[in-house]
Coordinates of C-alpha atoms in Angstrom, one line a residue:
Chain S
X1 CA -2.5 -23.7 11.1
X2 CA -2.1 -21.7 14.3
X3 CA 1.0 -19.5 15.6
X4 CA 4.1 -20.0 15.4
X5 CA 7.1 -17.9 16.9
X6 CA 10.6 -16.5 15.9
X7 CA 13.0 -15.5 18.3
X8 CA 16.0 -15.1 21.0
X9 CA 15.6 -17.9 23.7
X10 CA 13.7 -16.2 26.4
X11 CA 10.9 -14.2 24.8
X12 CA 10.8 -17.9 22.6
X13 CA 10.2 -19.4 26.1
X14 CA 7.2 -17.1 27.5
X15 CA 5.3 -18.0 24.2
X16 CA 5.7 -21.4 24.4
X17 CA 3.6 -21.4 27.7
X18 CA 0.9 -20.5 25.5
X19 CA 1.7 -23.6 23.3
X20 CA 3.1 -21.9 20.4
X21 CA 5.5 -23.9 18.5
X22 CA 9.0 -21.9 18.3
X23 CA 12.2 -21.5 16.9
X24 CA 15.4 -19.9 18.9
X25 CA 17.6 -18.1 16.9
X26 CA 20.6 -15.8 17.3
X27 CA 22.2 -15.1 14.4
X28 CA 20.5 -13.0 10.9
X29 CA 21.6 -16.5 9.0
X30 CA 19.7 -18.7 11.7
X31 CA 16.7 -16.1 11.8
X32 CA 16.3 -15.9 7.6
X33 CA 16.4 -20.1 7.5
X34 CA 13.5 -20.1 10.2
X35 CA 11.8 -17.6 8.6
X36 CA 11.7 -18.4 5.1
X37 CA 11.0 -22.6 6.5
X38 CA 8.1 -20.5 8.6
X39 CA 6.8 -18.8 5.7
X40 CA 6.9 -22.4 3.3
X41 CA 5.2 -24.5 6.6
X42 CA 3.1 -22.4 8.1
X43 CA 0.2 -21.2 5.7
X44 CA -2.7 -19.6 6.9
X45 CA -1.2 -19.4 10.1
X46 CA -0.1 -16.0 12.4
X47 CA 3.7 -15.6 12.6
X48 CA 4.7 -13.6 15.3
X49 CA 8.9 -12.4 15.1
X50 CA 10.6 -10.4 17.8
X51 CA 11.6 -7.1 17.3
X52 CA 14.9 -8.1 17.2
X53 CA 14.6 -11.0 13.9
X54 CA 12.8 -8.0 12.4
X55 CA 15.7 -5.8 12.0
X56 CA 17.9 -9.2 11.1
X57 CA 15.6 -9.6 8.3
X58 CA 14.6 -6.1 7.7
X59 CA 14.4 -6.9 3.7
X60 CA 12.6 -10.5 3.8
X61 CA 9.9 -9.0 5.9
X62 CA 8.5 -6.1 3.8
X63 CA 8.9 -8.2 1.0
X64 CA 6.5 -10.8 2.7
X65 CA 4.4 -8.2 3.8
X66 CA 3.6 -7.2 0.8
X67 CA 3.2 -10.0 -0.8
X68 CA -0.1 -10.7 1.2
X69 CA -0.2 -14.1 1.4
X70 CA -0.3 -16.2 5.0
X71 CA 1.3 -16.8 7.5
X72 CA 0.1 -13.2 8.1
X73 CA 3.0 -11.3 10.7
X74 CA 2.9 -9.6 13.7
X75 CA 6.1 -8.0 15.2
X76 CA 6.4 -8.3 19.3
X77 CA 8.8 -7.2 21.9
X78 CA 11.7 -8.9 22.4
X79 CA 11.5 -9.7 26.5
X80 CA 14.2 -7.7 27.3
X81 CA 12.4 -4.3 26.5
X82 CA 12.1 -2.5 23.3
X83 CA 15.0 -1.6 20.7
X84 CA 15.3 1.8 20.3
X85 CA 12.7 3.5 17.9
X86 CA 11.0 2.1 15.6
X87 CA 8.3 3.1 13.1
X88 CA 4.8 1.9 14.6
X89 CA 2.0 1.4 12.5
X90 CA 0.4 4.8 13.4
X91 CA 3.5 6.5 11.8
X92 CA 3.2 4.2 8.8
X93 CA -0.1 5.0 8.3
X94 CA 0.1 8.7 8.9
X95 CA 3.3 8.6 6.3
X96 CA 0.7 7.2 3.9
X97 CA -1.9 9.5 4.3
X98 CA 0.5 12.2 4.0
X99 CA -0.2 13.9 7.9
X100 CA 2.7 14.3 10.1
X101 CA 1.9 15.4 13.6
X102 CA 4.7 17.6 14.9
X103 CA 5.2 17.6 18.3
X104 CA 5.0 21.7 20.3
X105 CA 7.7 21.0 22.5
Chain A
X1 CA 4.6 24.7 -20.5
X2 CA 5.2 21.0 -22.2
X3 CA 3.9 19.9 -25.1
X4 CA 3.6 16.5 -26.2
X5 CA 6.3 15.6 -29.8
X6 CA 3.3 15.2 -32.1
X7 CA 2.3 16.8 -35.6
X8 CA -0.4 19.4 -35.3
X9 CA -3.1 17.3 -37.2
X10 CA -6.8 17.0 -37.5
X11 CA -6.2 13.0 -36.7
X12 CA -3.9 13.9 -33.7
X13 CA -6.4 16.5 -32.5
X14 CA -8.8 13.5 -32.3
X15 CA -6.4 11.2 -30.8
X16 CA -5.8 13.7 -28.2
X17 CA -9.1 15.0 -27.6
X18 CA -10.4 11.0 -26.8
X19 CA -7.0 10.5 -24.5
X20 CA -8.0 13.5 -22.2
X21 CA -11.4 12.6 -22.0
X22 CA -10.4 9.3 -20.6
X23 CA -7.6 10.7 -18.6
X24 CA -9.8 13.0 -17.1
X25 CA -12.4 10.3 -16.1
X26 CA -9.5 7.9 -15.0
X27 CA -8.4 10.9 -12.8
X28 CA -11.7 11.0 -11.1
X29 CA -11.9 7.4 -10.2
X30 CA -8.4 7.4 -8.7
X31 CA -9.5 10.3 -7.1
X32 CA -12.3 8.3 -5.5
X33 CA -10.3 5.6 -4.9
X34 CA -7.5 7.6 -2.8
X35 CA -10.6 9.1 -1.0
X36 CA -11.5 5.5 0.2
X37 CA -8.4 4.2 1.3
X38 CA -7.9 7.2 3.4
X39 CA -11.1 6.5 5.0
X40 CA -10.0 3.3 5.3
X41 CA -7.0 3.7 6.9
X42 CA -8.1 6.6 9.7
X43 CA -10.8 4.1 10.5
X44 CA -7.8 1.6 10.7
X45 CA -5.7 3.6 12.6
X46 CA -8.7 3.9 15.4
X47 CA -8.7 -0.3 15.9
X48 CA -4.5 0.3 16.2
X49 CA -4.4 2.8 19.1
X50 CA -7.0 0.2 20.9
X51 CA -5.1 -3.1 19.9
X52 CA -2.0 -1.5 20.9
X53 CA -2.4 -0.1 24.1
X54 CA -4.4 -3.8 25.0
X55 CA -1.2 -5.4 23.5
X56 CA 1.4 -3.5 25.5
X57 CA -0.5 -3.9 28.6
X58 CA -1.2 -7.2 28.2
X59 CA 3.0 -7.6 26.9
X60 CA 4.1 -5.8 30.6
X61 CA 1.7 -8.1 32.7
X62 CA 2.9 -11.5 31.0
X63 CA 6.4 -10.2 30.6
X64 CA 6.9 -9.2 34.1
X65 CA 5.1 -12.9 35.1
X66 CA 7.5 -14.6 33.2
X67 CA 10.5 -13.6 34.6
X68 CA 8.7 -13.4 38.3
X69 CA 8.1 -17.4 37.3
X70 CA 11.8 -18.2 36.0
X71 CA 13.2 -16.5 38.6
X72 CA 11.2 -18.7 41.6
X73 CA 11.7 -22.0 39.6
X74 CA 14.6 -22.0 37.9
X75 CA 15.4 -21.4 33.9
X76 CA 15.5 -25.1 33.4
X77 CA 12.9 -26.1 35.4
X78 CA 10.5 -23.8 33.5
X79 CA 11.8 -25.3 30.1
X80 CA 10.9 -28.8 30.7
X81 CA 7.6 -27.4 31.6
X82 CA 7.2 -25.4 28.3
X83 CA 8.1 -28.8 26.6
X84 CA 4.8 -30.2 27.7
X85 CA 2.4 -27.3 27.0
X86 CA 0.5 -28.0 24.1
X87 CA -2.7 -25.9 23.0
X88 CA -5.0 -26.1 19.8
X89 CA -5.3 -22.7 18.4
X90 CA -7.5 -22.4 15.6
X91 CA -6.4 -19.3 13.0
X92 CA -9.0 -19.2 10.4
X93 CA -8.4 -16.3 7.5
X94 CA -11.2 -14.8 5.4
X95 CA -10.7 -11.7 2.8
X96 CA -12.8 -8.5 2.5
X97 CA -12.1 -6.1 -0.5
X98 CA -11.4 -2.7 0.0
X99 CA -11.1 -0.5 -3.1
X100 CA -9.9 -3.9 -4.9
X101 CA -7.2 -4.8 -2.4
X102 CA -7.8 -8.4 -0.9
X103 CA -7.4 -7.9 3.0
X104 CA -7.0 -10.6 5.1
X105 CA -9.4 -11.2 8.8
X106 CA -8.4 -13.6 10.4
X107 CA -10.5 -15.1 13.5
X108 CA -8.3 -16.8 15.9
X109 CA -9.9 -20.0 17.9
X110 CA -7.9 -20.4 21.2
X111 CA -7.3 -23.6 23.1
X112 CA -9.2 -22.7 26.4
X113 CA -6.7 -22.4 29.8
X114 CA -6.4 -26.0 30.8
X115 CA -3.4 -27.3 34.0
X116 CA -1.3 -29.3 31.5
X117 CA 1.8 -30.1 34.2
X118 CA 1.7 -32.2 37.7
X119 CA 0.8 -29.4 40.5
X120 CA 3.7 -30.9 42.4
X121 CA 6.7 -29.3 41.4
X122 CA 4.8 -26.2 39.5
X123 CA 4.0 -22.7 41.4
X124 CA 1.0 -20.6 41.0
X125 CA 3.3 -18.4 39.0
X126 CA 3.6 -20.8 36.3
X127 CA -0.2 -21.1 35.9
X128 CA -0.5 -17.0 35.9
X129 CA 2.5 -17.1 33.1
X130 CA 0.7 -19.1 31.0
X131 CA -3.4 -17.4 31.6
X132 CA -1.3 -14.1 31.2
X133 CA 0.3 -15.3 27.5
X134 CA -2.9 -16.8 26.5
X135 CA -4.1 -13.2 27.0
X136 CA -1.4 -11.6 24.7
X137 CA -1.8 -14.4 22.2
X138 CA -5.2 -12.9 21.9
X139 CA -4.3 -9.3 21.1
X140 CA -1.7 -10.8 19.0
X141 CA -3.3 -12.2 17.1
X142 CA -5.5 -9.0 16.5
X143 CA -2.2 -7.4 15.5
X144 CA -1.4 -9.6 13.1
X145 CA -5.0 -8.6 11.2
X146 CA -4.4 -5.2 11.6
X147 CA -0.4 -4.8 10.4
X148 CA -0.9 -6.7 7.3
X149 CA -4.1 -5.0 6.7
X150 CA -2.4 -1.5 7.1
X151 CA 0.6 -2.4 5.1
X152 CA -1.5 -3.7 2.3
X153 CA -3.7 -0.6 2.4
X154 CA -0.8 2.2 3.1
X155 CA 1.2 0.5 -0.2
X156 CA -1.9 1.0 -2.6
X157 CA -2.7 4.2 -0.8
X158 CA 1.2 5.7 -2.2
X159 CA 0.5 4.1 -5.4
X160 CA -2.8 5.4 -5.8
X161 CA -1.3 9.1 -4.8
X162 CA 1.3 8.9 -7.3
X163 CA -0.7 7.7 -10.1
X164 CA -3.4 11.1 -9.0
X165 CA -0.5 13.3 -9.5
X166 CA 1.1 11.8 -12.3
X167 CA -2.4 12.7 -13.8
X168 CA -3.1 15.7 -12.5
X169 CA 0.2 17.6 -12.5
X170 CA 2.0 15.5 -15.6
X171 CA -1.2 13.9 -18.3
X172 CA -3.7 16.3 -18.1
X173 CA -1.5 19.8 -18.4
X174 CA 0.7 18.5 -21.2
X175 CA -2.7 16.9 -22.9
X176 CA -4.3 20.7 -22.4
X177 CA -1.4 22.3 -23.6
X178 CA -0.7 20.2 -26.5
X179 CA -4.6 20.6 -27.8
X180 CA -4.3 24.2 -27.4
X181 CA -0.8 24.2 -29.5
X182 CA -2.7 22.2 -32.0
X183 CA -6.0 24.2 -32.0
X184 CA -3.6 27.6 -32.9
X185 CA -1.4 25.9 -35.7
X186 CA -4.8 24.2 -37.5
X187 CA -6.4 27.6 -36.9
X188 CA -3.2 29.5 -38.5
X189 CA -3.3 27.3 -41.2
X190 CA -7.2 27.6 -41.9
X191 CA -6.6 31.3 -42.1
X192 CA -3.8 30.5 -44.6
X193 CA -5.8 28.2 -46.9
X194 CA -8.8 31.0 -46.8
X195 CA -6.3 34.1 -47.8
X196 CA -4.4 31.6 -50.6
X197 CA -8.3 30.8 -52.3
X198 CA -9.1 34.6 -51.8
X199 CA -5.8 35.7 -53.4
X200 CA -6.6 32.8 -56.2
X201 CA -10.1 33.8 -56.6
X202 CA -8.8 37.4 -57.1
X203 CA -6.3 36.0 -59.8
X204 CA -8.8 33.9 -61.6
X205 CA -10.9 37.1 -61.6
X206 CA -8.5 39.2 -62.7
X207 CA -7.4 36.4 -65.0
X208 CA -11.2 36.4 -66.8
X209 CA -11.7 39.7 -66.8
X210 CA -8.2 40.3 -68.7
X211 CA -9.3 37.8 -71.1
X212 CA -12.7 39.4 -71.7
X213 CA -11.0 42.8 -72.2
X214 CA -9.2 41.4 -74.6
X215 CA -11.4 39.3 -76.8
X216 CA -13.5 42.6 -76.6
X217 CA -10.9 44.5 -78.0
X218 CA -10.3 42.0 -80.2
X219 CA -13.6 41.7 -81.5
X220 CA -13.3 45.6 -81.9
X221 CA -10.3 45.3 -83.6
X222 CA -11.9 43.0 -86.0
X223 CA -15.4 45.2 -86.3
X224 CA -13.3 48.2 -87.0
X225 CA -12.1 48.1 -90.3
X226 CA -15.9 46.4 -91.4
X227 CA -17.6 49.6 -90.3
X228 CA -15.1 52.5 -90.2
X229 CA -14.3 52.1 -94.5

């Protein structure tokens, strides 16, 4: 029950002030044991993953999300700024619906 | 033009006939169904712009706090302090049903701001780092609701599309198509049957009239010598 938090060190550390239990990882191995020991421990809970442990686990992530069962996932920013684009759940949803927006430069 | 590989039958014409009629009506509800998830979704996609912009301001304040707090009190100092932070947040998850997809809400019960550390050795930027993560906590937790509910919804939305124009563009042409090709050959072969029994009739008519022709002459034959001596 409650949240619970994947991610690099410092981002880890500003959650924790909110009493979030974490776990520090670095490397995609490191990242895919949290996650999946996450996934088995924490049901009904909110799992919140830096942007960073997304792309490690790019694979193990849609395939959770779609499974739709808890921990239910939210993806944050790493501390240290975003990473380059990424496809934001406005894009995902327009991509669904099947309108693009085009910018007029 | 495609037709389906089956015999031009009465049975098949049957067969086919039902099919359509529930492809047709199967067509219609997935119709429907596509209609709500897009409704879904844009009303979705509303609650996203709000939670997001919340989220990222809320991201920049705590963000910027936190490293404003490390910075005055050191890396390690703000660790041990972490160590002893310890809230109670309640997530409790309920489902709705849209179009037949479970959706998860969740309603998140936050352990309320409380000084968990001695005030001796601890700023006022350590207490703003943690009211300000509290706060993002919050929206987070709001994200979390609203990502897996759009990636549950935007799946069977691409599912649903593709099964609509499987339907409309694949079923339902080569069903048409294949009744039509059916509806010409039985008709051909009606028209067949019905000039074969003409042309037999003819013959059998011909057939009996022959015959009558003859046993008349016959039956001439046989008067004749009787009367003519």
């Amino acid at each position: 029950m409650g949240f619970h938090i994947i991610g690099d060190a410092d981002t880890v550390l500003g959650y924790r002030f909110a009493g979030l239990s974490g776990d520090v990882v670095e490397t995609a191995e490191e990242a895919r044991v949290a996650f999946k020991a996450a996934i088995a421990n924490h049901r009904k809970g909110v799992l919140l993953i830096t942007e960073a442990v997304e792309d490690m686990l790019a694979d193990d992530v849609t395939a959770h999300r779609l499974s739709s069962k808890p921990p239910y996932l939210a993806v944050m920013q790493d501390i240290w700024g975003p990473r380059g684009k990424r496809r934001s759940l406005q894009e995902l949803i327009y991509e669904a619906v099947g309108i693009r927006i085009v910018q007029d430069n | 033009m495609s037709r389906l590989n089956i015999a031009p039958t009465k049975s098949n014409q049957l067969n086919l006939k039902r099919s359509l009629k529930m492809t047709s009506e199967g067509f219609a509800l997935l119709e429907q169904k596509r209609e709500i998830l897009v409704m879904e979704l844009m009303r979705l996609l509303d609650r996203v712009k709000v939670v997001q912009q919340e989220l990222a301001q809320r991201r920049h304040k705590a963000y910027a706090t936190l490293r404003k707090a490390a910075s005055h009190n050191g890396y390690y100092h703000m660790r041990n302090i972490a160590n002893g932070i310890n809230y109670e947040h309640d997530v409790h998850s309920d489902t709705r049903v849209v179009a037949g997809i479970r959706i998860p809400t969740l309603s998140v019960k936050q352990g309320a701001f409380r000084s968990q550390y001695g005030f001796a050795d601890t700023d006022s930027l350590v207490d703003q780092t943690m009211i300000d993560f509290l706060a993002l906590l919050e929206s987070a937790g709001k994200l979390a609701e609203l990502e897996t509910a759009v990636w549950l919804l935007a799946r069977e939305l691409k599912k649903t599309q593709r099964r609509v124009n499987a339907l409309e563009h694949i079923f339902i042409p080569n069903y048409k198509d294949t009744l039509r090709y059916i509806g010409e050959v039985l008709e051909g072969k009606d028209l067949d049957s019905f000039f074969t029994m003409k042309m037999v009739k003819k013959r059998l008519a011909e057939a009996a009239e022959a015959a009558e022709a003859a046993e008349q002459a016959q039956l001439s034959d046989g008067d004749a010598p009787d009367t003519t001596p």
